[in-house]
C-alpha positions in Angstrom: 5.3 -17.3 8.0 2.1 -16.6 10.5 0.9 -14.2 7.6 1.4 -16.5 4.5 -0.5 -19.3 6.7 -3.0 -17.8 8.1 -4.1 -14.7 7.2 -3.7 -15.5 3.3 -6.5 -18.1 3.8 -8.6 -16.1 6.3 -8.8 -13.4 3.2 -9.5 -16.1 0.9 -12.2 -17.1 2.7 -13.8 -13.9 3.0 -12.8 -12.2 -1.1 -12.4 -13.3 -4.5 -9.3 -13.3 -6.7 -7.0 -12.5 -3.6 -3.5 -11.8 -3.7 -1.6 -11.0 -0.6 2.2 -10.1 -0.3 3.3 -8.9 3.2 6.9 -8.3 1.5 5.8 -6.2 -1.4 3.3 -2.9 -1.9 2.4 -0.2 -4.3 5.9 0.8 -6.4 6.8 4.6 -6.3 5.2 5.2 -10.2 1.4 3.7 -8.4 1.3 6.1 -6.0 2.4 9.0 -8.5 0.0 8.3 -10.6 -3.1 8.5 -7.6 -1.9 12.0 -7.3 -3.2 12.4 -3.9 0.3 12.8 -2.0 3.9 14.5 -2.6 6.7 11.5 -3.3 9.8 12.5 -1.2 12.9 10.8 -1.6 12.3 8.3 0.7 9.9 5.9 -0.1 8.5 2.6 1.3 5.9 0.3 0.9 4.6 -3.1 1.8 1.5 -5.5 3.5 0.4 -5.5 0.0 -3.3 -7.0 -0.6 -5.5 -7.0 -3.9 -9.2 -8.7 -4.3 -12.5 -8.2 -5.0 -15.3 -7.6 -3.0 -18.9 -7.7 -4.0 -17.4 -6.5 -7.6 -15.5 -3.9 -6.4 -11.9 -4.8 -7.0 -9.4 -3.0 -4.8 -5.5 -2.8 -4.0 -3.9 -1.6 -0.9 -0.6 -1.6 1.1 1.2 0.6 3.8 2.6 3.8 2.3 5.3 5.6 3.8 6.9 9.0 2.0 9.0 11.1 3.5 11.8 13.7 2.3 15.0 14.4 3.7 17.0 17.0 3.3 20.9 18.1 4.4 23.2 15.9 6.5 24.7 16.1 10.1 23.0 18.7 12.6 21.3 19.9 9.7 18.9 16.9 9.0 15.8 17.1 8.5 13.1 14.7 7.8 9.6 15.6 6.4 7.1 13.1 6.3 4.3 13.7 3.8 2.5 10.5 4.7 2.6 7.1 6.6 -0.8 4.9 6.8 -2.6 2.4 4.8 -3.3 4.0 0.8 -6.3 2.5 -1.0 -7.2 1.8 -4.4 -10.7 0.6 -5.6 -12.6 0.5 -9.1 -16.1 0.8 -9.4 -17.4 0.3 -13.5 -13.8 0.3 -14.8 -13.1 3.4 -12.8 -9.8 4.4 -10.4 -10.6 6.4 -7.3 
């Protein structure tokens, strides 16, 4: 609730054509396709916020892959990355 009240407004305020979603984030096939990172087989992702600023329009949300392997004693967990992922297009562009 604190997020959908407040902090949707404060980014309102601040960019243009705002959409904020703390529940949702960048589907597996997004982050695929920015071929910067390995998708396990455990994915997650949410905080998700898309604007534009000064032009530049941009998406971002918190990323987490991570790939597991075997059960039991023999579990292991690999995590290939876990942070805040970024998109932004200048001129029609993807980076």
């Amino acid at each position: 609730m604190y997020k959908e009240t407040f902090v949707n407004g404060m980014l309102k305020s601040m960019l243009e054509d705002v959409s904020y979603d703390w529940r949702g984030g960048f589907s597996e096939l997004d982050v695929g396709t920015f071929g910067i990172v390995k998708i396990g087989n455990i994915f997650k992702s949410e905080d998700y916020l898309s604007g534009s600023y000064k032009g530049v329009k941009f998406r971002q949300a918190d990323v987490t892959i991570r790939h597991e392997t075997g059960s039991g004693d023999d579990r292991q967990v690999t995590t290939y990355f876990e942070g805040r992922m970024f998109e932004f297009k200048f001129d029609g562009k993807s980076v």
